[in-house]
PDB file of N, CA and C in Angstrom:
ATOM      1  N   UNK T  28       5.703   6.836 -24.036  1.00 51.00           N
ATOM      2  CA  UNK T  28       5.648   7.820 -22.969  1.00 51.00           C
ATOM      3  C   UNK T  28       6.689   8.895 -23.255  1.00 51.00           C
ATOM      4  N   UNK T  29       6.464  10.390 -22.417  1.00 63.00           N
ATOM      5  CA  UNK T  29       7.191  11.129 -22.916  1.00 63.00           C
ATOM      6  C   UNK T  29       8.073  11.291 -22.065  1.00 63.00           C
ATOM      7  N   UNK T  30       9.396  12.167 -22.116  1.00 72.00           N
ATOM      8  CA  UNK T  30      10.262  12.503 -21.007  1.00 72.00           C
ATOM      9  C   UNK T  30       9.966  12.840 -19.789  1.00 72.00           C
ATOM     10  N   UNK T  31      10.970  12.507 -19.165  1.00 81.00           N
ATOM     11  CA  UNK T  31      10.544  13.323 -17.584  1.00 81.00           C
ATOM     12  C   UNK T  31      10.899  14.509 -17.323  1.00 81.00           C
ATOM     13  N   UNK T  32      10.516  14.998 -16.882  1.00 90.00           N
ATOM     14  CA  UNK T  32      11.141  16.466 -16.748  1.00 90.00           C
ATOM     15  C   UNK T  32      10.427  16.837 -15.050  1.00 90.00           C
ATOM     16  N   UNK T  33      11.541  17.906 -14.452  1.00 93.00           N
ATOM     17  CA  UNK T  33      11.767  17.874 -13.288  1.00 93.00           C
ATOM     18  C   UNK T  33      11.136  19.121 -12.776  1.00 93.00           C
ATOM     19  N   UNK T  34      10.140  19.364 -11.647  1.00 95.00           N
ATOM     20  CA  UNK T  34       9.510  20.667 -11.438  1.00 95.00           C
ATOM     21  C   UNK T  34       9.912  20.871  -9.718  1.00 95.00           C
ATOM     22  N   UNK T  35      10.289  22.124  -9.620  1.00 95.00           N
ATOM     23  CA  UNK T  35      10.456  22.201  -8.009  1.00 95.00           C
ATOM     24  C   UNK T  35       9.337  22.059  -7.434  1.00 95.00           C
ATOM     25  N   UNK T  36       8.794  21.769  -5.868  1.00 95.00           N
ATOM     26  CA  UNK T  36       7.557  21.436  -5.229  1.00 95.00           C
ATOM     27  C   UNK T  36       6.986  23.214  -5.672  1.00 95.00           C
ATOM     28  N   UNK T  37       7.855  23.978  -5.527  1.00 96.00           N
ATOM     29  CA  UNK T  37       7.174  25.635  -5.423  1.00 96.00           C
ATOM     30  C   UNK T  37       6.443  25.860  -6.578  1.00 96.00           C
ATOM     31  N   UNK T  38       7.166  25.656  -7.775  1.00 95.00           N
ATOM     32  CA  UNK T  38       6.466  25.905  -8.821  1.00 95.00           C
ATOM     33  C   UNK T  38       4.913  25.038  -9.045  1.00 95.00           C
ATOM     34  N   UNK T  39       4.969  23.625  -8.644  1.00 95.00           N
ATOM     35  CA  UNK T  39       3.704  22.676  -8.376  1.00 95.00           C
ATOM     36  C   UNK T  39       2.747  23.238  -7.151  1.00 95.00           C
ATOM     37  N   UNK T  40       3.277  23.929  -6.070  1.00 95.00           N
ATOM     38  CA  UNK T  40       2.399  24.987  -5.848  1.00 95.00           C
ATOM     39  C   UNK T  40       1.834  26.083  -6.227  1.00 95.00           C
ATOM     40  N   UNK T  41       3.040  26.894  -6.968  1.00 96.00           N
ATOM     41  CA  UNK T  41       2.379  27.558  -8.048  1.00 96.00           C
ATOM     42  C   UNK T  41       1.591  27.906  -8.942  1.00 96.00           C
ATOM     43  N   UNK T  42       1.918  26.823  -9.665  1.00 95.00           N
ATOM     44  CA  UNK T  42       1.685  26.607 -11.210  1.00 95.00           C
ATOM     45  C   UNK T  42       0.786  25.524 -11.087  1.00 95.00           C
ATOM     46  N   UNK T  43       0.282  24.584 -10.102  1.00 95.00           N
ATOM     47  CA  UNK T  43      -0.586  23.811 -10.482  1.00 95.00           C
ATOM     48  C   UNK T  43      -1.389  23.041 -11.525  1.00 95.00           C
ATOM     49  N   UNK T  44      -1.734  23.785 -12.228  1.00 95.00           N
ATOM     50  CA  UNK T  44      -2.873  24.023 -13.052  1.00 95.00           C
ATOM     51  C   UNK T  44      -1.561  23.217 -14.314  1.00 95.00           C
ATOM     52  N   UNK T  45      -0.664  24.114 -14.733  1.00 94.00           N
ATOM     53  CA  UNK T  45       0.349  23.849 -15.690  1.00 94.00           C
ATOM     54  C   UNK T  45       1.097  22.649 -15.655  1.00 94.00           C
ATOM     55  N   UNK T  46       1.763  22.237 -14.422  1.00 94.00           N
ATOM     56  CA  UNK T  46       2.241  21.489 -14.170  1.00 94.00           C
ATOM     57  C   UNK T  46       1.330  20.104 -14.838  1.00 94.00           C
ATOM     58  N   UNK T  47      -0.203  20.258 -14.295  1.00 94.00           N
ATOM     59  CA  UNK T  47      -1.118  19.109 -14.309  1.00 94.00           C
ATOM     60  C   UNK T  47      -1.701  18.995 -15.953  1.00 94.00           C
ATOM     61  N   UNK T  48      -1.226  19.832 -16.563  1.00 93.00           N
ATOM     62  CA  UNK T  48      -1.734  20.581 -18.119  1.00 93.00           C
ATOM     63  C   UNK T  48      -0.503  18.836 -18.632  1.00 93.00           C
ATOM     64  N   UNK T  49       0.784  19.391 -18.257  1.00 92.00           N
ATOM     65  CA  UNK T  49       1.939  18.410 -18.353  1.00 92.00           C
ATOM     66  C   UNK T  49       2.068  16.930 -18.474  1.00 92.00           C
ATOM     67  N   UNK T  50       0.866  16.555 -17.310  1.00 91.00           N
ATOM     68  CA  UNK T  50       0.624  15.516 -17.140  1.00 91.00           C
ATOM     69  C   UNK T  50      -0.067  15.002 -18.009  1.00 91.00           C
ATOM     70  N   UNK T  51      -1.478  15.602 -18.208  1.00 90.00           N
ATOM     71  CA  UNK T  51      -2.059  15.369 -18.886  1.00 90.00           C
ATOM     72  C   UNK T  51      -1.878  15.097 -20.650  1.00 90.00           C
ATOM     73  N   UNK T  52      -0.410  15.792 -20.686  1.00 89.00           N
ATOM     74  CA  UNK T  52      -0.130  15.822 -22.129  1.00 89.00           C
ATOM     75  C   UNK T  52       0.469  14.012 -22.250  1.00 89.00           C
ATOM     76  N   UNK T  53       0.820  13.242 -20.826  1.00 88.00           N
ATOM     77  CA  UNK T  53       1.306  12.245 -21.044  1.00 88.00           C
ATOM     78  C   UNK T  53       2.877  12.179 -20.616  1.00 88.00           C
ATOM     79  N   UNK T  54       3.362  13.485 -20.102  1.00 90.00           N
ATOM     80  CA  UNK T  54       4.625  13.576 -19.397  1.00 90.00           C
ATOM     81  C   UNK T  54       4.448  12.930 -17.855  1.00 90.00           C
ATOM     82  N   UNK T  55       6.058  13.266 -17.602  1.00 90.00           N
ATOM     83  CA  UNK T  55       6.220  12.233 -16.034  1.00 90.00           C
ATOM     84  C   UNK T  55       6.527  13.223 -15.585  1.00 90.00           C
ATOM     85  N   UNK T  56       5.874  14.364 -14.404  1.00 93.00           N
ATOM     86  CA  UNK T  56       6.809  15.051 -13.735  1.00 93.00           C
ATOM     87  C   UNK T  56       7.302  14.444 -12.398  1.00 93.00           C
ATOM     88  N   UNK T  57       8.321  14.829 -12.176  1.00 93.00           N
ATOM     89  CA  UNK T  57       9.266  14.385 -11.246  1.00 93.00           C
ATOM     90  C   UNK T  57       9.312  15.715 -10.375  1.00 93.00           C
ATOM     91  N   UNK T  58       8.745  15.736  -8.791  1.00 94.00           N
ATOM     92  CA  UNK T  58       8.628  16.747  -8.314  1.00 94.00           C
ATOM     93  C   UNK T  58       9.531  16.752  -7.351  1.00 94.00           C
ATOM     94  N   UNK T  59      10.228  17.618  -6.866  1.00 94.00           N
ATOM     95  CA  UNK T  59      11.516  17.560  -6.442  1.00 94.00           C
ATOM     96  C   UNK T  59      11.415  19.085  -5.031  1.00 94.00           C
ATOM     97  N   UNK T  60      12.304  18.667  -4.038  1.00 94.00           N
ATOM     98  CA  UNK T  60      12.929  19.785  -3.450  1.00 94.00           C
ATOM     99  C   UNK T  60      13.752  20.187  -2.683  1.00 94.00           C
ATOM    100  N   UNK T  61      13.810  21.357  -2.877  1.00 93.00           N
ATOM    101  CA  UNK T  61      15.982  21.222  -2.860  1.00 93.00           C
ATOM    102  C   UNK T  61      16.677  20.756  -3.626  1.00 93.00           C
ATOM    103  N   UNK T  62      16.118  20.594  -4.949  1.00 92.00           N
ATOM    104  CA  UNK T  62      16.849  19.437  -5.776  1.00 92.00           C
ATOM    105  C   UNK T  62      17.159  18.153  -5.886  1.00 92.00           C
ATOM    106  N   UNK T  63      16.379  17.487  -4.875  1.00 93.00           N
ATOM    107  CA  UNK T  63      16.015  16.277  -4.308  1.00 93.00           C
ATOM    108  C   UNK T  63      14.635  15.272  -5.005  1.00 93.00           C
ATOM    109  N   UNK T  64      14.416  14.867  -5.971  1.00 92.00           N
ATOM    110  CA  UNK T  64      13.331  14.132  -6.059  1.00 92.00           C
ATOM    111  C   UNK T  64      12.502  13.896  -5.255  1.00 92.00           C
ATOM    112  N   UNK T  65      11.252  14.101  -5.027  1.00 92.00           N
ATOM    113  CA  UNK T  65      10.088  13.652  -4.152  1.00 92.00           C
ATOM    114  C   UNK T  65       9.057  12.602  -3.996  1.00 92.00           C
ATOM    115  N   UNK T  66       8.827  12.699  -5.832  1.00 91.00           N
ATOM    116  CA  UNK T  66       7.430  11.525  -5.880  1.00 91.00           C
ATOM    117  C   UNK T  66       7.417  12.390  -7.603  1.00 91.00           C
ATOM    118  N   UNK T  67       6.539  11.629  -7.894  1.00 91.00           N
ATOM    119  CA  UNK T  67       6.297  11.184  -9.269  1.00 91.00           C
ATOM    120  C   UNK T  67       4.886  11.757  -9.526  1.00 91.00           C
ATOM    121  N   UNK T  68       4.493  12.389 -10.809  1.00 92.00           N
ATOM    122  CA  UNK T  68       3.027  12.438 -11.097  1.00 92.00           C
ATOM    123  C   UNK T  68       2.886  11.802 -12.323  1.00 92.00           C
ATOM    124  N   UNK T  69       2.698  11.030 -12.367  1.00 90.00           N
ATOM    125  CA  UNK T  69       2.164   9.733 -13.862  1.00 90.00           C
ATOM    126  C   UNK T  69       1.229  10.419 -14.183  1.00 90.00           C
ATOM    127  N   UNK T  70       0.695  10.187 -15.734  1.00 88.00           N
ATOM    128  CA  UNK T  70      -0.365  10.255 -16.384  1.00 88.00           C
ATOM    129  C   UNK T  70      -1.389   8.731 -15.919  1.00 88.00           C
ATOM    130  N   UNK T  71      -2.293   8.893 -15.552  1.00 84.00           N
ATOM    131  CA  UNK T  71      -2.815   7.974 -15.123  1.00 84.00           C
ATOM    132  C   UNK T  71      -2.958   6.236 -16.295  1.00 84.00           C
ATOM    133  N   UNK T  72      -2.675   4.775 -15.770  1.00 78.00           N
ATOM    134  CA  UNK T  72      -2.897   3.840 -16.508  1.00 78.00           C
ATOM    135  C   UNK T  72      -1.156   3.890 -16.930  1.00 78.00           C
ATOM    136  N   UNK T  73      -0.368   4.909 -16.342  1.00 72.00           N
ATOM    137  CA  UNK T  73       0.459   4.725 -17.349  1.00 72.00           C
ATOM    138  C   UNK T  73       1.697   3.572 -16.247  1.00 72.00           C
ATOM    139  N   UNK T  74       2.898   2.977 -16.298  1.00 67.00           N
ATOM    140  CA  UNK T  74       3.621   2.020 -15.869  1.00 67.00           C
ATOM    141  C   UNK T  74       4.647   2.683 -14.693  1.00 67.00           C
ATOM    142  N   UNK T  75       4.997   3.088 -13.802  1.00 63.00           N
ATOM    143  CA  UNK T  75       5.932   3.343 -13.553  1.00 63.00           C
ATOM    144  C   UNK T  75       7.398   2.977 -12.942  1.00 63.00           C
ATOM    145  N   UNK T  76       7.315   1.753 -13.047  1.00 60.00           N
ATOM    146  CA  UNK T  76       8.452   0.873 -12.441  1.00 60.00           C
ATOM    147  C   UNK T  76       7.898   0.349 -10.956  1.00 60.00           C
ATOM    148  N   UNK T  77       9.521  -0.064 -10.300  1.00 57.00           N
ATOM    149  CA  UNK T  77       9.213  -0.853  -9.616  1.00 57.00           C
ATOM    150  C   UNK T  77       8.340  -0.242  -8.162  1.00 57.00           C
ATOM    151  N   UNK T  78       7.610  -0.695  -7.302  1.00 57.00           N
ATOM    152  CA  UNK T  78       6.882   0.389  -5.991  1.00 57.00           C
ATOM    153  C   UNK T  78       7.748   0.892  -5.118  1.00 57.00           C
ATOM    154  N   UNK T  79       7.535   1.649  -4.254  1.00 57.00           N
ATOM    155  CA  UNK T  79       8.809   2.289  -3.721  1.00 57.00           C
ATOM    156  C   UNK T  79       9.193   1.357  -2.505  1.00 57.00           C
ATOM    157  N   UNK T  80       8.120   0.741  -2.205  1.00 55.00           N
ATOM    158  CA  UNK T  80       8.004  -0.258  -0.935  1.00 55.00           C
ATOM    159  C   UNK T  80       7.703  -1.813  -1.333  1.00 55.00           C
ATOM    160  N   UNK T  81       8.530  -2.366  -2.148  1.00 57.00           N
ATOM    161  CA  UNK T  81       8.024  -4.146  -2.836  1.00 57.00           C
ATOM    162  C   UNK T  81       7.582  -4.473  -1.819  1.00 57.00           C
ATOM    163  N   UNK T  82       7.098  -5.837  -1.272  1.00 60.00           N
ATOM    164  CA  UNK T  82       6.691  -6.820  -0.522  1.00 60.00           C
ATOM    165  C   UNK T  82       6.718  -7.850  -1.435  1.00 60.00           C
ATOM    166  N   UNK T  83       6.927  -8.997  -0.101  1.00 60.00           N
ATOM    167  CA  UNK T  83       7.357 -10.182  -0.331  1.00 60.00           C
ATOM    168  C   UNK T  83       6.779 -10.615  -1.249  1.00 60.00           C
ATOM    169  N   UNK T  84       7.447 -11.530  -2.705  1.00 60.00           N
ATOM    170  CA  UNK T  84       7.362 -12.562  -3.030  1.00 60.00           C
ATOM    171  C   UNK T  84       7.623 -14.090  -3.192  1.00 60.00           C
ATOM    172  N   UNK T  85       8.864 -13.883  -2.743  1.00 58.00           N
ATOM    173  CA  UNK T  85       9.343 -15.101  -2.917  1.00 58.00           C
ATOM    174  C   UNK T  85       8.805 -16.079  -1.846  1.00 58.00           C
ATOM    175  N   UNK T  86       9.033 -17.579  -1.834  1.00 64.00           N
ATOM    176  CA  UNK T  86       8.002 -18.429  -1.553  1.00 64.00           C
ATOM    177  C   UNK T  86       9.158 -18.331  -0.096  1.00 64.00           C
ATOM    178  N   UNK T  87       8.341 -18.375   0.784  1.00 66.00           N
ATOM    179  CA  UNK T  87       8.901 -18.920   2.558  1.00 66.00           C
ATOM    180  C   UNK T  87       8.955 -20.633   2.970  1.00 66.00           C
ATOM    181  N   UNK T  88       8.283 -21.075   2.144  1.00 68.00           N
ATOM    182  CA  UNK T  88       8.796 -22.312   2.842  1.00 68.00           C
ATOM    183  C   UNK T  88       7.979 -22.899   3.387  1.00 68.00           C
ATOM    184  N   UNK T  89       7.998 -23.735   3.960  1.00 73.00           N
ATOM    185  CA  UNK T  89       7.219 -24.684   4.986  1.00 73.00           C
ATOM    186  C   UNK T  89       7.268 -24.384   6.249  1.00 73.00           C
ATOM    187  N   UNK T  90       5.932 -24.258   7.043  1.00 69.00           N
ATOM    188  CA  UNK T  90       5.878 -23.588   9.025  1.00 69.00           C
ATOM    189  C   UNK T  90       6.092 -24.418   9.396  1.00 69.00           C
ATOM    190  N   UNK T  91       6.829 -24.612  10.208  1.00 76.00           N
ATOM    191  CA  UNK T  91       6.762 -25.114  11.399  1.00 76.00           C
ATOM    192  C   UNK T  91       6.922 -25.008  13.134  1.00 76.00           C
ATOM    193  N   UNK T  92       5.629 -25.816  12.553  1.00 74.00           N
ATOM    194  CA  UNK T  92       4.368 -25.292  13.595  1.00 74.00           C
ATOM    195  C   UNK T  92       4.633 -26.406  14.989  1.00 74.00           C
ATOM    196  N   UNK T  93       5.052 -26.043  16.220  1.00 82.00           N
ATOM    197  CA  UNK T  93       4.656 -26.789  17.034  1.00 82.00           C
ATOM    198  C   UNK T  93       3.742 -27.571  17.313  1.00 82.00           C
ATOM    199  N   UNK T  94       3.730 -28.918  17.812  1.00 83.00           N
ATOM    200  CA  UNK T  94       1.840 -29.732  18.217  1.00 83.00           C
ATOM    201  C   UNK T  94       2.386 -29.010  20.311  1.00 83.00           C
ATOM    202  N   UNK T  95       1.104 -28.162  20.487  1.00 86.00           N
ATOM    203  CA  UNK T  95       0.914 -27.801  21.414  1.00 86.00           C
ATOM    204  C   UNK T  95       0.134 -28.810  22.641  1.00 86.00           C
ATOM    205  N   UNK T  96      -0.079 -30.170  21.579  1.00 86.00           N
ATOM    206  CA  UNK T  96      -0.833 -31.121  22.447  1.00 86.00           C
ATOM    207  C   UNK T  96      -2.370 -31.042  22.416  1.00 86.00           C
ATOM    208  N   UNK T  97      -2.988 -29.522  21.416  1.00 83.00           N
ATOM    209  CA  UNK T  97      -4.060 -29.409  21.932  1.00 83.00           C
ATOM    210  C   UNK T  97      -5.168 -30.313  20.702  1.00 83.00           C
ATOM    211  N   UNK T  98      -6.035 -29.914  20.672  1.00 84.00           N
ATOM    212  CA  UNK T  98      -7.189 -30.433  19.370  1.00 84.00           C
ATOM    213  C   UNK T  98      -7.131 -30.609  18.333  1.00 84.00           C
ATOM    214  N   UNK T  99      -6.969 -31.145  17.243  1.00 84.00           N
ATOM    215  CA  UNK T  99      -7.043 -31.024  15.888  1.00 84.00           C
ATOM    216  C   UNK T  99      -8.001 -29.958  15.639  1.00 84.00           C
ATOM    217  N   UNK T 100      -7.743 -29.327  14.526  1.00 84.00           N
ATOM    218  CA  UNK T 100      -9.264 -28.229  14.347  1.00 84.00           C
ATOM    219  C   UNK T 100      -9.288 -28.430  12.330  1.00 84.00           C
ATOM    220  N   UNK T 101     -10.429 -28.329  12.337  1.00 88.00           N
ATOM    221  CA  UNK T 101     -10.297 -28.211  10.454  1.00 88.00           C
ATOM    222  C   UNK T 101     -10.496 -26.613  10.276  1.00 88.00           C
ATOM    223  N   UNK T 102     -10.222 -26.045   9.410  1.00 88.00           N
ATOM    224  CA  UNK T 102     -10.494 -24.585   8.816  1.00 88.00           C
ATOM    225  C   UNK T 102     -11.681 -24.194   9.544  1.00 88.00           C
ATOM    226  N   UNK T 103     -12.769 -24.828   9.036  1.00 91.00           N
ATOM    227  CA  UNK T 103     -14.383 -24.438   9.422  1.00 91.00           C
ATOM    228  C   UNK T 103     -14.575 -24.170  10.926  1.00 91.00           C
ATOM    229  N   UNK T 104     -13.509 -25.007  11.876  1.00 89.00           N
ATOM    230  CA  UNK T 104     -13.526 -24.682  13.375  1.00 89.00           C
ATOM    231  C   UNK T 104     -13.149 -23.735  13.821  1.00 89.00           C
ATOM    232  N   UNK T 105     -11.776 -23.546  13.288  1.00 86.00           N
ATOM    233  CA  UNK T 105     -10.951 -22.731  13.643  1.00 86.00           C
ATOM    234  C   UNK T 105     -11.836 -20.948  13.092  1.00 86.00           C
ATOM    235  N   UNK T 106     -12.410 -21.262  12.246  1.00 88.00           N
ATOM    236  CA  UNK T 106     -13.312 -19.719  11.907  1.00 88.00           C
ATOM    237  C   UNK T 106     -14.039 -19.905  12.940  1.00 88.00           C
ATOM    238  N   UNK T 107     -14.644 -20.644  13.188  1.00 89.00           N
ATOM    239  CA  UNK T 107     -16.077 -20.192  14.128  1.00 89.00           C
ATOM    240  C   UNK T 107     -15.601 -19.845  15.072  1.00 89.00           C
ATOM    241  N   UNK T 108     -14.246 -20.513  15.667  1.00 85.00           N
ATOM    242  CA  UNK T 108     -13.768 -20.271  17.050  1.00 85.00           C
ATOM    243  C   UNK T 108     -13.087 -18.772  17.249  1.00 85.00           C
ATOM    244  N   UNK T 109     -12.230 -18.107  16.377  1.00 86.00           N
ATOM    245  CA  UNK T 109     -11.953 -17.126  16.086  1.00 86.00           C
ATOM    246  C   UNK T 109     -13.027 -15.541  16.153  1.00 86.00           C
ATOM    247  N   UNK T 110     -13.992 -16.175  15.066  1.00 86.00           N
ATOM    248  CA  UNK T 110     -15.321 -15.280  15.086  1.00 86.00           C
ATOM    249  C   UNK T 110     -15.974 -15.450  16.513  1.00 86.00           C
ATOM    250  N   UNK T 111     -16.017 -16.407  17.346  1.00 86.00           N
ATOM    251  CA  UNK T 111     -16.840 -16.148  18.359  1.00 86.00           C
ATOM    252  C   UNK T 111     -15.969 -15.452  19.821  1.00 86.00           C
ATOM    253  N   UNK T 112     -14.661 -15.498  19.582  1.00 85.00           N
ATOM    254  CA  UNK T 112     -13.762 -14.835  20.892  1.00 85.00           C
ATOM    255  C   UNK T 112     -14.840 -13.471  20.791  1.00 85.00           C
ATOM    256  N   UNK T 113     -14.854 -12.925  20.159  1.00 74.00           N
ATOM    257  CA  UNK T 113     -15.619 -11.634  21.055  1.00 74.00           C
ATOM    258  C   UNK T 113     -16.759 -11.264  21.093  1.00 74.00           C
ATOM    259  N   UNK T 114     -17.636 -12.621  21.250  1.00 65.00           N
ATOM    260  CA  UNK T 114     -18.963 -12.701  21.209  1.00 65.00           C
ATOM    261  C   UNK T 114     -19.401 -12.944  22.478  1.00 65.00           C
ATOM    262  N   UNK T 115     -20.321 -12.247  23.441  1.00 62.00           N
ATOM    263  CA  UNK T 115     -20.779 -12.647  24.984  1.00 62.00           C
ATOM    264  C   UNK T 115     -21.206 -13.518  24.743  1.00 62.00           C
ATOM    265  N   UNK T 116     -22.305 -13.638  23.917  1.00 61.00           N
ATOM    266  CA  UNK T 116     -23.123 -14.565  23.998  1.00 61.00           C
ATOM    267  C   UNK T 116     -22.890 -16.100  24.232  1.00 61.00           C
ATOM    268  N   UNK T 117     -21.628 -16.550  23.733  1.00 51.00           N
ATOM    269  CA  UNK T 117     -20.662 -17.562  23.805  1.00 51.00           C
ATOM    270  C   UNK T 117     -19.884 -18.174  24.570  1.00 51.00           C
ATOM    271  N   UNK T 118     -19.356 -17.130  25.387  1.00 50.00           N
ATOM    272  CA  UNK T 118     -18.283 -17.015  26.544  1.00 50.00           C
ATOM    273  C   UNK T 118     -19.416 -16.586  27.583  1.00 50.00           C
ATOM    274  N   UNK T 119     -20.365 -16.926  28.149  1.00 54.00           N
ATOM    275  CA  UNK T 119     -21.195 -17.223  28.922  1.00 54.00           C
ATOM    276  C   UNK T 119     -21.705 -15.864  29.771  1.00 54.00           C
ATOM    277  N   UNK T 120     -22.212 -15.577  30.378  1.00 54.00           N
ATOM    278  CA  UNK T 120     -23.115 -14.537  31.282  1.00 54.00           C
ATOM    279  C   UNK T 120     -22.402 -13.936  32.120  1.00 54.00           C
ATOM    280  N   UNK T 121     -21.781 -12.167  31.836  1.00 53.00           N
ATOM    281  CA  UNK T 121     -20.805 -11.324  32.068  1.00 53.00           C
ATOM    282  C   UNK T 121     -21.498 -10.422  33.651  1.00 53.00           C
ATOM    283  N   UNK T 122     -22.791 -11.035  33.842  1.00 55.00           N
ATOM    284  CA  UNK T 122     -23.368  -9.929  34.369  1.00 55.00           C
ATOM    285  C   UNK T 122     -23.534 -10.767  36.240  1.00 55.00           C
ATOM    286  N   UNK T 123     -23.013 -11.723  36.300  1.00 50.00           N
ATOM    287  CA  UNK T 123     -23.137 -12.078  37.542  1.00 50.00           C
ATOM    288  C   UNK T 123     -22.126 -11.762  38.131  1.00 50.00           C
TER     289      UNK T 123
END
């Protein structure tokens, strides 16, 4: 990959066209304003480190989960029961 090199937002309004010429050559522009970094234009496929926002990986552990006293449910219940909360047809006759 090639250098980065730094373009004010004005000139990327500008210059558009050039700027994206840049990219395309396989450069990183780094768009900036006020002299402030903004965001990044990669050549597409290409790596750019880490996301600006990670999310969790690391492992949490084991829930624990209160027994509320109520039913056992297996997976397969617990979908149907889920899928049918906002079904009339289920929750019985709305119209009396």
């Amino acid at each position: 990959m090639k250098e980065r090199v730094e373009v004010p937002l004005r000139e990327l309004n500008q210059q558009t066209s050039r700027v994206m010429a840049r990219v395309i050559a396989g450069e990183v522009v780094t768009i900036t304003k006020d002299g402030v970094p903004i965001g990044d234009i990669v050549p597409r496929g290409s790596v750019t480190g880490p996301p600006a926002y990670p999310f969790r990986t690391d492992p949490m552990g084991d829930l624990d989960v209160p027994d509320l006293g109520g039913p056992v449910l297996d997976d397969d219940e617990i979908d149907l029961t889920l899928r049918s909360m906002g079904d009339v047809s289920t929750t019985g006759d709305l119209d009396d």
